[in-house]
Coordinates of C-alpha atoms in Angstrom, one line a residue:
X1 CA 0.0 0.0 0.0
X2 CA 2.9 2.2 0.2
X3 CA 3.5 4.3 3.2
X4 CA 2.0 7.8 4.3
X5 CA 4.0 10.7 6.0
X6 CA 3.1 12.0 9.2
X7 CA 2.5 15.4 7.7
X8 CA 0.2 13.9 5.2
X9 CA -2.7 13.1 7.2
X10 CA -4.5 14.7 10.6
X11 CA -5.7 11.2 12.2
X12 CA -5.1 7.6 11.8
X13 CA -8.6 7.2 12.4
X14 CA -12.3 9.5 12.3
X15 CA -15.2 8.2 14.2
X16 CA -18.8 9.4 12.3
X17 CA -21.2 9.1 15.3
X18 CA -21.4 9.5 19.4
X19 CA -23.3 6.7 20.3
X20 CA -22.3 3.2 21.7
X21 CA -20.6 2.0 18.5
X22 CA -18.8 5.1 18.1
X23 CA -17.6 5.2 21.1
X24 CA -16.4 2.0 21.9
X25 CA -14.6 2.1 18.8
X26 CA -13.0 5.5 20.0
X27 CA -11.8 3.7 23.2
X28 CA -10.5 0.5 21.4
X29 CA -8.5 3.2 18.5
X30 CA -7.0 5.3 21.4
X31 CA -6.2 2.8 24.0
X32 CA -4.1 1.0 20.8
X33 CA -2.4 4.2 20.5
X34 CA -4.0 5.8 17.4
X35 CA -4.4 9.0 16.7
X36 CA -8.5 9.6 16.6
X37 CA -11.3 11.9 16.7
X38 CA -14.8 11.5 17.0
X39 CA -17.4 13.2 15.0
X40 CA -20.3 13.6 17.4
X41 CA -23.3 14.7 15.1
X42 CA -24.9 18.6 16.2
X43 CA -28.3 17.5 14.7
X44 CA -29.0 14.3 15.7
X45 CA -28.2 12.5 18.7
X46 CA -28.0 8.7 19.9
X47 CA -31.4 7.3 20.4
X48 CA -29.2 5.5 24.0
X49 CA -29.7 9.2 25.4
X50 CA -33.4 8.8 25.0
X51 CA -34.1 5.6 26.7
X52 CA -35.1 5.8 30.0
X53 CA -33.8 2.6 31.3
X54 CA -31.2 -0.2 30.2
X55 CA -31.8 -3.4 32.3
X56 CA -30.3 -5.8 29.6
X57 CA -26.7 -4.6 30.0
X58 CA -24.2 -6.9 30.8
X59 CA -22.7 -6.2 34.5
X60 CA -25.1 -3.4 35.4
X61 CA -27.9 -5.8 36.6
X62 CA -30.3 -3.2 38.3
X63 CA -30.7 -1.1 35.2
X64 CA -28.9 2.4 34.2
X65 CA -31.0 5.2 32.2
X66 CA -29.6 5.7 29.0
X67 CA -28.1 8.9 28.9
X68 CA -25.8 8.0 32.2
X69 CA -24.5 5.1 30.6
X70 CA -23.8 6.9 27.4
X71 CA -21.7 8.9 29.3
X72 CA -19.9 5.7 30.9
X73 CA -19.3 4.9 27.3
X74 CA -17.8 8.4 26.7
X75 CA -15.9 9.4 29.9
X76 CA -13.8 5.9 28.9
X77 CA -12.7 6.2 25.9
X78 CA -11.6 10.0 26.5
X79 CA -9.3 8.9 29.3
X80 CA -7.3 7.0 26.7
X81 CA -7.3 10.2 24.6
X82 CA -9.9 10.0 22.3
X83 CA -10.4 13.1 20.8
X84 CA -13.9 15.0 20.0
X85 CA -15.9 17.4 18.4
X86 CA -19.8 17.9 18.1
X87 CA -20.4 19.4 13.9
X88 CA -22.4 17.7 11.5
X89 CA -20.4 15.9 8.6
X90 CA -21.2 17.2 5.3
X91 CA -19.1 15.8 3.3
X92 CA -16.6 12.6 3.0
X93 CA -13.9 12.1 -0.2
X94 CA -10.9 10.0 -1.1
X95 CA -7.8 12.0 -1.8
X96 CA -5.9 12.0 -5.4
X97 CA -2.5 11.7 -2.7
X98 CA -0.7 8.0 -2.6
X99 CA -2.0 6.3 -1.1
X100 CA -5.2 7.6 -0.9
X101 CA -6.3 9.5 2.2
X102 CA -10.5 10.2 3.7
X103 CA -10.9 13.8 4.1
X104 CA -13.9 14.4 6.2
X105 CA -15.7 18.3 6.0
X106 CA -17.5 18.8 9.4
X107 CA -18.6 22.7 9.9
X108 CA -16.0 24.8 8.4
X109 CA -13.0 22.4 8.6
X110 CA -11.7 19.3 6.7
X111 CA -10.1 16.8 8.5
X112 CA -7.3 13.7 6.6
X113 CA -7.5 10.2 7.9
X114 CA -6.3 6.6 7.2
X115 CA -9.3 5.2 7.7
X116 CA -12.8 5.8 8.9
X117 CA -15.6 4.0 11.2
X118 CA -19.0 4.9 10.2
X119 CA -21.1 4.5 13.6
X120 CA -23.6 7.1 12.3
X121 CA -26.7 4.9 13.9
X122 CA -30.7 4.5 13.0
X123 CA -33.5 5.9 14.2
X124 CA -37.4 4.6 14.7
X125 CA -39.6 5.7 12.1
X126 CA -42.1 7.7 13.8
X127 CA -46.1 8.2 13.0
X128 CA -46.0 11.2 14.0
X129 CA -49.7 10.8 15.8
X130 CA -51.2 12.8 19.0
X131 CA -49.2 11.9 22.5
X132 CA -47.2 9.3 20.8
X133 CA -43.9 11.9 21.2
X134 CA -45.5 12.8 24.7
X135 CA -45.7 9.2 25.9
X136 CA -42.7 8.4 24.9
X137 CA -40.7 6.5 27.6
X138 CA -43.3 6.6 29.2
X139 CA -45.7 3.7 27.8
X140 CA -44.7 4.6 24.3
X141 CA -41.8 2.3 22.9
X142 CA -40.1 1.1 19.9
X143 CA -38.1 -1.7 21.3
X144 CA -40.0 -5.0 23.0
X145 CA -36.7 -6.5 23.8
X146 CA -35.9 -3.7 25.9
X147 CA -38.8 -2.8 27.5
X148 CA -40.9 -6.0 27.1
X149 CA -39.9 -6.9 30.7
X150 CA -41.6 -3.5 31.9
X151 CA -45.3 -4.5 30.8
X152 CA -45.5 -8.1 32.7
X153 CA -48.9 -9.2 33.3
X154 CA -50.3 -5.8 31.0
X155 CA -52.1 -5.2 27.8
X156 CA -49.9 -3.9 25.5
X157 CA -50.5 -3.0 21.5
X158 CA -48.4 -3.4 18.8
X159 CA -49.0 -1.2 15.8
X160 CA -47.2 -2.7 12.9
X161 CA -47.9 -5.9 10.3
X162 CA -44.4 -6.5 9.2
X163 CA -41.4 -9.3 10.8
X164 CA -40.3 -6.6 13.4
X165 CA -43.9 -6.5 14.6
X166 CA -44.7 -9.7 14.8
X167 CA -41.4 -10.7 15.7
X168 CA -42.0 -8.4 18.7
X169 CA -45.5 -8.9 19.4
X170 CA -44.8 -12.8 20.1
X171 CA -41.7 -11.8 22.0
X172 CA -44.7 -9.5 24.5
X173 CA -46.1 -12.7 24.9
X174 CA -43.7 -13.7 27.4
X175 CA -44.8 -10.6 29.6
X176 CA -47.8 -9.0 28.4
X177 CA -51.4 -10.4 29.6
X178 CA -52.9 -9.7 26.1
X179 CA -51.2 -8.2 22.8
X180 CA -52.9 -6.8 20.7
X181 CA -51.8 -5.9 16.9
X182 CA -52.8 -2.9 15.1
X183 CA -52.4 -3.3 11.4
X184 CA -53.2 -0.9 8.1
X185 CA -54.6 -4.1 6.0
X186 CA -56.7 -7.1 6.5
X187 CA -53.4 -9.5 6.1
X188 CA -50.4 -9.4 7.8
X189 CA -47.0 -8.5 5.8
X190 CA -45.0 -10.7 8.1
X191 CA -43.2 -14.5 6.8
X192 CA -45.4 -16.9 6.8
X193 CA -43.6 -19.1 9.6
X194 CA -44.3 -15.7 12.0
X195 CA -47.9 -15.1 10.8
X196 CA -48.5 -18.7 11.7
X197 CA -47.0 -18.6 15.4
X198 CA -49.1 -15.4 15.8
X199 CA -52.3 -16.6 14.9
X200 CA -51.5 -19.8 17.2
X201 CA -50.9 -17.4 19.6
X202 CA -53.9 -17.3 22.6
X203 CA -52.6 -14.1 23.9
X204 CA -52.6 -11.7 20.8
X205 CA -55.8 -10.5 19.1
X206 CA -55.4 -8.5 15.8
X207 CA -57.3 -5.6 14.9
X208 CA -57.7 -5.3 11.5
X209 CA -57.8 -2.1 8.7
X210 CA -56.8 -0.4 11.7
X211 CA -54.2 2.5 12.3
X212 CA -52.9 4.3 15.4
X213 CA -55.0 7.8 15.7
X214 CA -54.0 8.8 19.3
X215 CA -51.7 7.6 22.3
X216 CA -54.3 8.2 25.2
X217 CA -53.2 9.3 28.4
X218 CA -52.6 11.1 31.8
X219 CA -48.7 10.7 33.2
X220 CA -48.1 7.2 31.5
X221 CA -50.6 5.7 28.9
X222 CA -54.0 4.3 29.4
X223 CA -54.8 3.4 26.0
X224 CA -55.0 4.3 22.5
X225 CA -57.3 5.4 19.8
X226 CA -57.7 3.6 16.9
X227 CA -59.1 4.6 13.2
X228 CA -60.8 2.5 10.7
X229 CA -59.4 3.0 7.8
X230 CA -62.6 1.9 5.5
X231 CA -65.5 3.2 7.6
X232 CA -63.4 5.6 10.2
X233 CA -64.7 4.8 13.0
X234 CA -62.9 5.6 16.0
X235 CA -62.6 3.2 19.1
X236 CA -60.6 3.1 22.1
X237 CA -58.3 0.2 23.5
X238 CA -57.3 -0.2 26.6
X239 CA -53.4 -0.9 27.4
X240 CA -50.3 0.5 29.3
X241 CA -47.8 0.2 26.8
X242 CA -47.8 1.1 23.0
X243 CA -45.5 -0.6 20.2
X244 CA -44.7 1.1 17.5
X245 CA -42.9 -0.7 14.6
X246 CA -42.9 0.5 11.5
X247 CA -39.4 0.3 10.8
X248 CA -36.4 2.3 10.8
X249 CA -34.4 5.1 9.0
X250 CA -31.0 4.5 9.5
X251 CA -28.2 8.0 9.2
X252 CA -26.4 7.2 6.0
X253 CA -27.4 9.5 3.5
X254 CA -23.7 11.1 3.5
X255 CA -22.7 7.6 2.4
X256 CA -24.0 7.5 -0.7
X257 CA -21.6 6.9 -3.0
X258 CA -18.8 6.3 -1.5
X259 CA -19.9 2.9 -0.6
X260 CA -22.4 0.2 -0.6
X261 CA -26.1 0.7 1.2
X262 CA -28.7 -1.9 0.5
X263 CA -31.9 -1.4 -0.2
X264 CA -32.8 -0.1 3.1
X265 CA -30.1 2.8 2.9
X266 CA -27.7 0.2 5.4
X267 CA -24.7 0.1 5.3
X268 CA -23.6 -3.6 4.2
X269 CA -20.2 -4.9 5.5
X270 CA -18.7 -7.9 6.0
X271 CA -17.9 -10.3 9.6
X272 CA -15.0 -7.6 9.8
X273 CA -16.7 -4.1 9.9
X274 CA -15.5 -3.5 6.5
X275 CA -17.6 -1.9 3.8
X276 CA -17.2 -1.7 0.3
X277 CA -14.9 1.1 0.3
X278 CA -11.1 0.7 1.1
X279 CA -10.1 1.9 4.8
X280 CA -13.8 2.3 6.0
X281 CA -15.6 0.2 8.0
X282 CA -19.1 0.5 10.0
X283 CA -20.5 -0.3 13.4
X284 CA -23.9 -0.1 15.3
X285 CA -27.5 0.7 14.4
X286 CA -26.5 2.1 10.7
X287 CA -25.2 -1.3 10.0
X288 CA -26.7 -4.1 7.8
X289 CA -27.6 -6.2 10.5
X290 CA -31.0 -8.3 11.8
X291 CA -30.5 -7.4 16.1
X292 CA -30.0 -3.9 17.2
X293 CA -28.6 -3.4 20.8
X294 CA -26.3 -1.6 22.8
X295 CA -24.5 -4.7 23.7
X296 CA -24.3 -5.5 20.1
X297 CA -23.4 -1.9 18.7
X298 CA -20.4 -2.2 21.1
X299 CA -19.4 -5.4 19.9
X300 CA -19.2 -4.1 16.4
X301 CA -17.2 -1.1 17.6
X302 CA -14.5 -2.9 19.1
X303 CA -14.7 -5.1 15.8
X304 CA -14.5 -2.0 13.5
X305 CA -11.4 -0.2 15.5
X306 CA -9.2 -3.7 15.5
X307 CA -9.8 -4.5 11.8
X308 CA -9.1 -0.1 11.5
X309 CA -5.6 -1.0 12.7
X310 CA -4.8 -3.6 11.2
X311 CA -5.5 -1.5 7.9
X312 CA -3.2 1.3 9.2
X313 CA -0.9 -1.1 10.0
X314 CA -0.6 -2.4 6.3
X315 CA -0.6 1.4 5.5
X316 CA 2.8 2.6 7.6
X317 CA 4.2 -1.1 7.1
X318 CA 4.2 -1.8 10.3
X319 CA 2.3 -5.0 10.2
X320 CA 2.7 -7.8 11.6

């Protein structure tokens, strides 16, 4: 690969992204001894910081709000001299130099790398519906798998006709009383392997031609109103707990182009972190991947940050 000069390049590594994935990666790059900044975004932050409670973390077994252990995450890997700045990436390029350098534009600077870590993450797509912004955290969820546990021996509703949702809804089975789905069509969109294991299911009901009009309320939710979308009529249901999935939007549109995104707009890598692109490689939420967790965004940080050094490695010849 030839080597690069000191000179030639600001950082042997940028981080795109502040939440888990970023900044494990951040602690793994610095604590190896590389050179590495963080990109935290100005517009957008982790959707960690807006979870009220993490009880499926490994080692913190009575539960840590979200934010705090964000800032576990971050306190870390700055004590190993991980560098930061909060701007909003506008643009990334490869160099015309040999060999080729990233230079990443965030606010009114451009910064040179080796190599780059995408950890830019997703978010829940929202329907944008009365109270469902108000409850949220607070009855209102987008994750089953972490707050499933919450609604034990509850009615709960699951808004959404697709695998996540049904996926989820017969994961609420293990802790709700009753779960109900809430779905635009007469027919599920779900694999036919989940749609059978739902309708075998005792414990969820289906309300059909059906969409979510109002999260219903006082300081958690009570219930929701639902719309019919041939006759709308509108009818209240009963529950304490409101699951919304109809999927997600991950942060990649500054990606496109200078790698591969499926269909989805995710970025695909492989078992290393590494995307299509030479020297850049991908962790977290904004990941091709089928389970998205903290736990799991973390374990693709680490990933991303060992196969990053090995890279630079090859770069200043000083592999192995």
């Amino acid at each position: 690969m030839g080597t690069a000069k000191l000179s030639e390049y600001d950082y042997d590594i940028i981080i795109i992204g502040g939440g888990p994935a970023g900044y494990t990666a951040g602690l793994y790059a610095a604590r190896a001894g590389l050179k590495t900044l963080l990109v935290e975004g100005a517009a957008t932050v982790s959707q960690i910081t807006i979870t009220d409670i993490i009880e499926n973390y490994p080692g913190i077994p009575d539960g840590i709000g979200g934010f705090e252990l964000m800032q576990l995450f971050k306190n870390q890997a700055l004590k190993f001299g991980l560098e930061t700045i909060t701007k909003d990436v506008s643009a990334i390029v490869k160099s015309d130099s040999a060999p080729a350098l990233w230079v990443v534009s965030a606010g009114d600077k451009s910064y040179r790398a080796l190599s780059i870590i995408a950890a830019t993450g997703a978010q829940w797509r929202k329907l944008g519906v009365p109270g469902e912004t108000e409850f949220a955290g607070r009855g209102v969820s987008y994750c089953a798998t972490c707050d499933g546990p919450f609604y034990r021996n509850r009615d709960v509703v699951v808004v959404g006709g697709g695998d996540s949702a049904i996926q989820e809804a017969l994961f609420l089975t293990h802790f709700a009383k009753k779960v109900t789905v809430i779905h635009r069509r007469d027919r599920l969109r779900a694999g036919g392997i989940l749609q059978k294991r739902a309708f075998a299911e005792k414990k969820i009901e289906f309300v059909w031609n059906g969409t979510l009009a109002e999260v219903l309320g006082a300081d958690f939710v009570t219930g929701v109103m639902i719309k019919n979308v041939q006759s709308e009529k509108l009818t209240d249901i009963a529950a304490e707990g409101v699951f919304i999935f109809v999927g997600r939007i991950p942060h990649t549109e500054i990606f496109r182009g200078v790698f591969n995104l499926d269909t989805g707009g995710y970025i695909i890598t492989d078992e290393n972190m590494k995307t299509s692109a030479e020297g850049i490689f991908a962790a977290g939420d904004c990941r091709a991947k089928l389970f998205r967790q903290v736990v799991t965004a973390a374990g693709d940080g680490a990933n991303a940050a060992f196969n990053a050094e090995l890279y630079i490695g090859n770069m200043k010849g000083e592999a192995y």
